[in-house]
């Protein structure tokens, strides 16, 4: 393995080394690099193929995963084990996505809680992080194959609206794929970089980035000053994109041929054919006026086959079909401007991103709205990855004209249940910075909370460096989960970290100061980074196991508490079933099998879910009788 050294002051890698830029998209993903000779960003592709890898993972009956074009073939025929749009699930709980549950044709586990979602394929549970890591692994392998050198470092892009949890999930996916994620960059920022915006230090600009992909749309208003990108506002629709164009075309063709939608419901193979044809037509119409094709009908009458379905579409008809969707995106642009407090005339540049901006009607509408031509010179489905490659090159220290702000060389966080590291300030964060997060107690009446501060990249705190520890005492007695303890990390410009813990209901607070870099050599930082990569797989496995256990223990506790208080509300049979499920979970908890624990947790959940409703009903009827409800 190549030796790297890290400059503590800048966090940049000293040695020229290939760092790749990755656009991990909802529909398509790709890798780009700065070409060592031309110094220009290029998307990597094997000779004669596309640079785009569909973000789809297919599992065969043995659980073997394939990614990309090959997996896309199974989208309609094997919906239960062909996972698309995993990005939409990153950092989300089931409660976050339940309103769109119908969108997913595979099994998203409904545990009706706020813990992170899982996807079930056969008997195996996958987290969105694992699913994304399959895609990243594929990209890494492709890059290694093309570049003929190991690729271990990357910059990965995420939508500007991604929150902390979604960004952390993306980092974890990178780590699981064997990549050291040097930085998470906003997609609109990357796209702007690819247009050379923000590379001049004295530049001040306001930019609109319009991104219409396969399934999502967003528009961001950015302000660049002195090389710093600030997202003023974002707006959009996470369920609007080119796939909707395809669906409208299919409906149009069904009508043309007097066919009902049931035909496609009942014939997945035909549905897949229609889908591919619709996308082909749409792309063709981006540079032609009329599309003509046909599909052989699978139906036969007696012995003579039915005539093939004629698939005709003119640009004019297509534009009319998608006009309402285009109008929606324009309304979002208007809202984004309003939220940013910027008017149209103040927008210096409009950057077009996403494959669907190739549609001329889309380009025209955006340009008409802003009242100036749009920037579409850079390939819209590669532009984000190209910008990520530019950012990677800056981090590698190759782009000496670009000043790097001070950043933290290692992540900083605290210990949570099960000895897990919860990162508050990820490595490579700009300083000064401040981050806060809320925690709670796990025992009834818990009066104090230990805050242990750690530094490092490993998932278990025992493998990281302990910086400091203190007890927040004087928390008033409350049931578990009630106190709200806000822990904030503040690093000032001198690199001093101030950790504060405050119980918000009572106001008790305590804080401590540490110098994270004190007594830490470059060599030690380097070692800690390398360790996190070599142990990534085990670490993430352990984290998943610990999380599953914590969740399992929690539901066991809650169920036990429930049974002692409300035994009158459940039948004898239910009691026996619950006891059996609890026993099975208890046994599973003693084993090192995450999937088993999750399956048993889910089973217990299934059984006890109706109980909660009954308690509510009982509480309501008691309340109506005018009695006091005692906890
Ligand atoms: P994402 O950011 O969601 O991963 P992309 O930026 O790769 O998505 O965009 C994918 C979408 O772009 C798909 O719906 C695809 O059909 C569409 N697309 C690609 N090329 C064209 C084209 N020439 N004309 C119209 N749509 C296109
Ligand atoms: Mg995209």
XYZ file of C-alpha atoms in Angstrom, residues 57-583:
527
model
C -28.237 -3.698 -7.493
C -29.631 -7.108 -8.416
C -29.357 -10.107 -6.101
C -29.540 -13.627 -7.486
C -31.017 -16.526 -5.518
C -27.698 -17.087 -3.717
C -27.469 -13.443 -2.679
C -24.732 -12.556 -5.172
C -24.934 -8.919 -6.193
C -24.504 -7.443 -9.665
C -24.577 -3.715 -10.318
C -25.320 -1.479 -13.309
C -26.653 -2.243 -16.807
C -26.767 -5.949 -16.050
C -28.907 -5.375 -12.948
C -31.186 -2.958 -14.838
C -32.440 -5.837 -17.011
C -34.255 -7.306 -14.004
C -36.032 -4.122 -12.966
C -39.478 -5.232 -14.137
C -39.108 -8.999 -14.142
C -37.605 -9.427 -10.658
C -38.773 -6.381 -8.709
C -38.336 -8.002 -5.260
C -34.587 -8.475 -5.647
C -33.638 -5.598 -7.929
C -32.927 -2.556 -5.815
C -33.096 0.878 -7.437
C -33.074 4.350 -5.875
C -31.277 3.185 -2.706
C -30.072 6.783 -2.386
C -33.598 7.819 -1.456
C -33.366 5.601 1.659
C -29.991 6.852 2.895
C -30.183 8.049 6.485
C -33.977 7.588 6.536
C -36.336 5.809 8.916
C -39.446 3.989 7.746
C -41.521 6.854 9.083
C -39.618 9.197 6.748
C -40.484 7.216 3.622
C -43.845 5.625 4.454
C -45.817 8.162 2.423
C -43.968 6.982 -0.659
C -43.884 3.300 0.278
C -45.737 2.437 -2.943
C -42.794 3.734 -4.959
C -40.533 0.902 -3.873
C -41.227 -2.388 -5.625
C -38.939 -4.262 -3.246
C -39.469 -4.878 0.461
C -38.698 -1.925 2.691
C -39.142 -3.135 6.269
C -42.042 -1.457 8.017
C -40.992 -1.400 11.650
C -43.040 1.733 12.239
C -40.197 3.380 14.121
C -37.649 6.096 13.743
C -34.683 3.760 13.453
C -32.975 3.444 10.068
C -34.745 1.532 7.295
C -33.651 -1.821 5.968
C -34.432 -3.585 2.749
C -35.220 -7.295 2.774
C -34.187 -9.512 -0.109
C -34.907 -13.191 0.515
C -33.799 -13.835 4.097
C -31.221 -11.083 4.149
C -31.559 -7.540 5.428
C -29.569 -4.778 3.759
C -29.115 -1.253 5.004
C -29.159 1.504 2.368
C -25.502 2.011 3.302
C -24.677 -1.552 2.283
C -26.684 -1.199 -0.935
C -24.866 2.004 -1.854
C -21.559 0.380 -0.999
C -22.213 -2.265 -3.679
C -22.499 0.537 -6.235
C -19.386 2.290 -4.931
C -17.454 -0.983 -4.978
C -18.387 -1.459 -8.617
C -17.234 2.090 -9.430
C -13.992 1.544 -7.517
C -13.300 -1.684 -9.399
C -14.026 -0.072 -12.748
C -11.719 2.824 -11.957
C -8.971 0.434 -10.846
C -9.394 -1.602 -13.992
C -9.172 1.441 -16.247
C -6.410 3.231 -14.333
C -4.483 0.025 -13.571
C -3.777 1.247 -10.049
C -5.465 0.834 -6.661
C -8.057 3.511 -5.894
C -8.603 4.122 -2.184
C -9.525 7.782 -1.881
C -12.548 9.627 -3.119
C -14.647 12.733 -2.987
C -18.355 11.840 -3.136
C -21.185 14.225 -3.966
C -24.597 14.478 -2.291
C -27.630 16.730 -2.903
C -27.429 20.096 -1.161
C -30.547 19.196 0.853
C -28.972 16.059 2.424
C -28.892 16.316 6.241
C -26.172 15.128 8.632
C -27.507 11.577 8.831
C -27.662 11.244 5.041
C -24.144 12.612 4.644
C -22.811 10.286 7.336
C -24.553 7.342 5.653
C -22.824 8.266 2.384
C -19.447 8.390 4.152
C -20.118 4.986 5.714
C -21.056 3.522 2.332
C -17.729 4.770 0.957
C -15.837 3.277 3.851
C -17.599 -0.049 3.455
C -16.574 -0.054 -0.202
C -12.947 0.404 0.870
C -12.780 4.107 0.081
C -11.426 6.836 2.310
C -13.990 9.573 1.720
C -11.927 12.746 1.894
C -14.862 15.025 1.486
C -18.579 15.062 0.869
C -19.380 17.826 -1.624
C -22.749 19.294 -2.577
C -23.789 18.338 -6.104
C -24.542 21.936 -7.198
C -21.150 23.036 -5.854
C -19.425 20.301 -7.849
C -21.356 21.246 -10.995
C -20.313 24.881 -10.582
C -16.663 23.844 -10.158
C -16.875 21.889 -13.415
C -17.828 25.139 -15.136
C -14.768 26.763 -13.587
C -16.911 28.853 -11.275
C -15.482 29.680 -7.868
C -11.903 28.876 -8.813
C -10.877 32.531 -8.803
C -10.246 33.886 -5.340
C -11.619 37.360 -6.011
C -14.774 36.075 -7.674
C -18.228 36.962 -6.354
C -21.148 35.321 -8.089
C -24.711 34.178 -7.586
C -25.544 30.969 -9.410
C -28.658 28.908 -10.038
C -28.074 25.176 -10.488
C -31.025 23.374 -12.106
C -30.711 19.580 -11.701
C -33.284 17.313 -13.357
C -32.221 13.666 -13.090
C -34.025 10.345 -13.468
C -36.277 10.494 -10.441
C -35.515 13.735 -8.641
C -35.466 17.422 -9.315
C -33.741 20.157 -7.357
C -32.699 23.707 -7.906
C -30.138 25.455 -5.690
C -29.147 29.075 -5.432
C -25.465 29.408 -4.535
C -23.334 32.365 -3.622
C -19.598 32.166 -4.235
C -17.280 34.563 -2.466
C -13.538 34.090 -2.236
C -13.699 30.435 -3.225
C -16.333 29.590 -0.634
C -19.652 28.173 -1.800
C -22.687 28.957 0.254
C -26.040 27.334 -0.459
C -28.592 30.130 -0.081
C -31.604 27.926 -0.766
C -32.695 24.681 -2.354
C -36.076 23.658 -3.652
C -37.475 20.851 -5.736
C -39.394 17.631 -5.833
C -37.788 14.352 -4.811
C -40.335 12.433 -6.870
C -40.083 14.169 -10.249
C -37.687 13.338 -13.063
C -37.031 11.768 -16.434
C -38.656 8.494 -15.330
C -41.953 10.395 -15.164
C -41.413 11.489 -18.770
C -41.029 7.817 -19.701
C -44.241 6.902 -17.889
C -46.183 9.611 -19.743
C -44.879 8.309 -23.063
C -45.982 4.764 -22.175
C -49.478 5.980 -21.291
C -49.610 7.869 -24.582
C -48.688 4.735 -26.541
C -51.176 2.583 -24.638
C -53.911 5.026 -25.613
C -52.734 5.122 -29.227
C -53.010 1.341 -29.425
C -56.250 1.120 -27.428
C -54.558 -0.899 -24.707
C -55.303 -0.867 -20.996
C -52.674 -0.457 -18.271
C -53.565 -3.924 -16.985
C -51.791 -5.399 -19.950
C -48.469 -4.174 -18.553
C -49.385 -5.048 -14.971
C -49.885 -8.621 -16.041
C -46.885 -8.899 -18.320
C -43.673 -7.694 -16.724
C -41.561 -8.566 -19.726
C -43.749 -6.404 -21.964
C -43.739 -3.660 -19.356
C -39.919 -3.684 -19.392
C -39.899 -3.494 -23.202
C -42.257 -0.504 -23.152
C -40.127 1.177 -20.520
C -36.923 0.811 -22.501
C -38.644 1.959 -25.725
C -40.068 5.031 -24.007
C -36.647 6.050 -22.741
C -35.179 5.449 -26.177
C -37.873 7.623 -27.787
C -37.347 10.417 -25.272
C -33.602 10.490 -25.844
C -34.058 10.321 -29.606
C -36.432 13.285 -29.537
C -33.804 15.413 -27.777
C -32.176 15.740 -31.213
C -34.904 14.660 -33.691
C -38.512 15.587 -34.461
C -40.197 12.242 -34.711
C -39.773 8.743 -33.304
C -41.214 5.654 -34.989
C -40.901 2.076 -33.790
C -42.961 -0.938 -32.817
C -43.216 -3.739 -30.273
C -44.331 -7.244 -31.165
C -47.564 -8.046 -29.424
C -47.354 -11.031 -27.048
C -51.073 -11.763 -27.657
C -52.368 -14.077 -30.339
C -55.870 -14.772 -31.581
C -56.421 -18.333 -32.735
C -53.396 -18.980 -34.870
C -52.663 -15.567 -36.293
C -50.533 -13.136 -34.281
C -51.904 -9.654 -33.587
C -50.243 -6.804 -35.468
C -47.332 -5.225 -33.602
C -47.988 -2.125 -31.457
C -47.047 1.033 -33.317
C -44.954 3.425 -31.238
C -45.067 6.893 -32.696
C -44.163 10.127 -30.974
C -43.443 13.610 -32.260
C -41.479 16.225 -30.345
C -44.582 18.380 -30.341
C -46.690 15.670 -28.646
C -43.888 14.849 -26.215
C -43.527 18.489 -25.187
C -47.266 18.731 -24.584
C -47.138 15.594 -22.401
C -44.374 16.875 -20.141
C -45.352 20.560 -20.015
C -47.121 20.255 -16.619
C -43.977 18.704 -15.121
C -41.752 21.409 -16.574
C -44.098 24.023 -15.131
C -43.685 22.437 -11.694
C -39.898 22.758 -11.890
C -40.195 26.402 -12.886
C -42.418 27.062 -9.887
C -39.649 25.545 -7.725
C -37.106 27.910 -9.305
C -39.308 30.806 -8.376
C -39.621 29.550 -4.771
C -35.872 28.974 -4.504
C -35.218 32.577 -5.529
C -37.750 33.803 -2.997
C -36.191 31.733 -0.178
C -32.725 32.957 -1.091
C -33.913 36.547 -1.165
C -32.485 36.961 -4.633
C -34.243 38.185 -7.774
C -33.827 36.754 -11.264
C -31.715 39.646 -12.490
C -29.122 38.974 -9.782
C -28.418 35.454 -11.059
C -25.113 35.618 -12.934
C -25.046 32.056 -14.257
C -27.489 29.188 -14.693
C -25.923 25.727 -14.653
C -27.801 22.764 -16.143
C -27.297 19.357 -14.483
C -28.845 15.902 -14.977
C -29.615 13.814 -18.043
C -33.150 15.165 -18.360
C -31.917 18.711 -19.031
C -30.987 17.384 -22.482
C -34.662 17.762 -23.394
C -34.788 20.992 -25.452
C -38.181 22.014 -24.013
C -36.673 21.890 -20.505
C -33.700 24.046 -21.484
C -35.930 26.558 -23.219
C -38.301 26.861 -20.282
C -35.457 27.459 -17.803
C -33.765 29.992 -20.015
C -37.090 31.791 -20.641
C -37.759 31.924 -16.888
C -34.380 33.403 -15.922
C -34.282 35.593 -19.011
C -30.826 34.503 -20.122
C -29.122 31.592 -21.861
C -28.269 28.567 -19.698
C -24.837 26.935 -19.355
C -25.035 23.497 -20.911
C -21.636 23.054 -22.537
C -20.499 20.372 -20.081
C -22.170 16.968 -20.443
C -25.077 17.253 -17.941
C -24.877 13.668 -16.714
C -21.142 13.893 -16.107
C -20.843 17.456 -14.819
C -21.239 16.583 -11.115
C -18.588 13.842 -11.218
C -16.225 16.126 -13.145
C -16.594 18.780 -10.453
C -15.979 16.167 -7.757
C -12.727 15.269 -9.559
C -11.674 18.934 -9.475
C -12.365 19.052 -5.747
C -10.394 15.816 -5.301
C -7.456 17.308 -7.158
C -7.492 20.366 -4.908
C -7.470 18.102 -1.835
C -4.582 16.115 -3.288
C -2.626 19.345 -3.259
C -2.086 19.282 -7.020
C -3.902 22.507 -7.597
C -1.547 24.863 -5.821
C -3.372 28.038 -6.826
C -6.268 27.022 -4.682
C -6.093 27.911 -1.050
C -7.256 25.272 1.385
C -9.011 26.341 4.499
C -7.980 24.844 7.807
C -9.678 21.529 8.343
C -9.811 18.840 11.007
C -7.553 15.902 10.100
C -9.550 13.357 12.156
C -13.214 12.984 13.102
C -14.406 14.047 16.544
C -17.351 12.486 18.351
C -18.733 10.909 21.511
C -19.419 7.414 22.763
C -23.015 6.173 22.482
C -24.800 2.938 23.510
C -22.827 -0.209 22.875
C -19.489 1.631 22.680
C -20.199 3.137 19.284
C -18.506 6.271 18.011
C -21.028 8.956 17.076
C -19.212 11.501 14.929
C -20.224 15.135 15.452
C -17.476 16.772 13.413
C -16.308 14.599 10.499
C -12.689 14.731 9.474
C -11.891 17.311 6.816
C -14.453 19.740 8.215
C -13.560 23.380 7.813
C -12.742 25.173 11.058
C -14.017 27.110 12.924
C -17.166 25.062 13.136
C -19.986 24.248 15.538
C -22.230 21.194 15.591
C -24.946 20.161 18.041
C -26.899 16.958 18.425
C -29.501 15.725 20.924
C -29.210 12.599 23.043
C -31.296 11.059 25.768
C -31.091 8.661 28.716
C -31.726 4.930 28.475
C -32.685 4.233 32.108
C -35.656 5.547 34.073
C -34.637 8.188 36.596
C -31.081 8.386 35.266
C -29.562 11.415 36.992
C -26.267 11.730 35.179
C -24.808 11.090 31.773
C -21.203 10.371 30.900
C -19.884 12.302 27.920
C -16.740 10.669 26.509
C -15.052 12.524 23.687
C -13.095 10.570 21.080
C -11.049 11.254 17.982
C -10.608 8.892 15.051
C -12.263 7.078 12.181
C -13.152 3.716 13.696
C -16.728 2.720 14.498
C -16.038 1.501 18.020
C -14.652 4.059 20.449
C -12.273 1.481 21.905
C -10.297 1.717 18.661
C -10.170 5.517 18.713
C -8.259 8.028 20.772
C -9.933 9.173 23.993
C -9.626 12.933 24.374
C -11.687 13.772 27.420
C -14.571 12.686 29.592
C -16.982 14.334 31.992
C -20.281 13.675 33.721
C -23.316 15.820 33.224
C -24.962 15.531 36.634
C -28.135 16.886 38.159
C -30.499 15.647 35.448
C -33.909 15.630 37.181
C -35.532 12.194 37.479
C -37.525 11.378 34.343
C -38.515 8.228 32.454
C -35.920 6.918 29.996
C -35.930 8.828 26.728
C -37.497 11.963 28.207
C -34.463 14.151 29.022
C -33.100 16.066 26.072
C -29.368 16.448 26.330
C -27.857 18.644 23.682
C -24.160 17.978 23.121
C -22.368 20.628 21.126
C -18.861 20.602 19.681
C -17.256 23.897 18.874
C -13.803 24.149 17.325
C -12.471 27.676 17.245
C -9.962 29.079 14.757
C -7.051 27.983 16.989
C -8.174 24.379 16.820
C -9.423 24.225 20.409
C -12.454 22.035 20.943
C -15.111 23.038 23.466
C -17.590 20.281 24.310
C -20.775 21.312 26.090
C -23.624 19.131 27.327
C -26.899 20.705 28.367
C -30.132 19.104 29.545
C -32.699 21.268 27.820
C -35.697 20.663 30.109
C -33.871 21.603 33.320
C -31.094 23.759 31.916
C -28.251 21.930 33.754
C -25.054 22.151 31.769
C -21.376 21.362 31.829
C -18.498 21.873 29.443
C -14.867 21.022 28.847
C -12.020 22.232 26.636
C -9.541 20.030 24.758
C -6.832 20.432 22.175
C -7.460 17.514 19.801
C -4.123 17.819 18.012
C -2.073 17.939 21.215
C 0.601 15.261 21.292
C -0.460 13.762 18.000
C 2.177 13.280 15.314
C 1.607 13.187 11.548
C 2.586 9.534 11.625
C -0.101 8.712 14.171
C -2.787 10.499 12.163
C -1.681 8.558 9.098
C -1.821 5.268 11.001
C -5.306 6.003 12.308
C -6.571 6.704 8.797
C -5.044 3.559 7.336
C -6.466 1.456 10.182
C -9.958 2.725 9.508
C -9.729 1.606 5.894
C -8.285 -1.827 6.662
C -10.916 -2.457 9.315
C -13.840 -0.795 7.522
C -15.660 -3.999 6.752
C -15.416 -5.427 10.272
C -16.159 -2.048 11.789
C -19.345 -1.459 9.855
C -20.423 -5.035 10.505
C -19.827 -4.565 14.209
C -21.687 -1.261 14.178
C -24.672 -2.874 12.440
C -24.607 -5.720 14.983
C -24.407 -3.335 17.944
C -27.227 -1.228 16.505
C -29.400 -4.283 15.916
C -28.688 -5.440 19.480
C -29.490 -2.057 20.981
C -32.736 -1.970 19.061
C -33.576 -5.539 20.077
C -32.824 -4.823 23.737
C -34.926 -1.721 23.570
C -38.005 -3.473 22.246
C -37.543 -6.271 24.794
C -37.485 -3.687 27.569
C -40.509 -1.846 26.253
C -42.483 -5.066 25.821
C -41.623 -6.224 29.334
C -42.716 -2.918 30.801
C -45.896 -3.073 28.767
C -46.768 -6.592 29.885
C -46.431 -5.818 33.579
C -48.683 -2.779 33.265
C -51.278 -3.820 30.736
C -51.607 -7.592 30.976
C -55.400 -7.206 31.141
C -55.516 -5.857 27.583
C -54.161 -8.958 25.888
C -55.461 -12.488 25.522
C -53.850 -15.581 26.935
C -52.846 -16.695 23.456
C -51.284 -13.345 22.678
C -49.383 -13.554 25.936
C -47.968 -16.948 24.953
C -47.003 -15.713 21.474
C -45.354 -12.630 22.900
C -43.434 -14.660 25.453
C -42.227 -17.037 22.751
C -41.151 -14.160 20.491
C -39.372 -12.490 23.402
C -37.534 -15.669 24.207
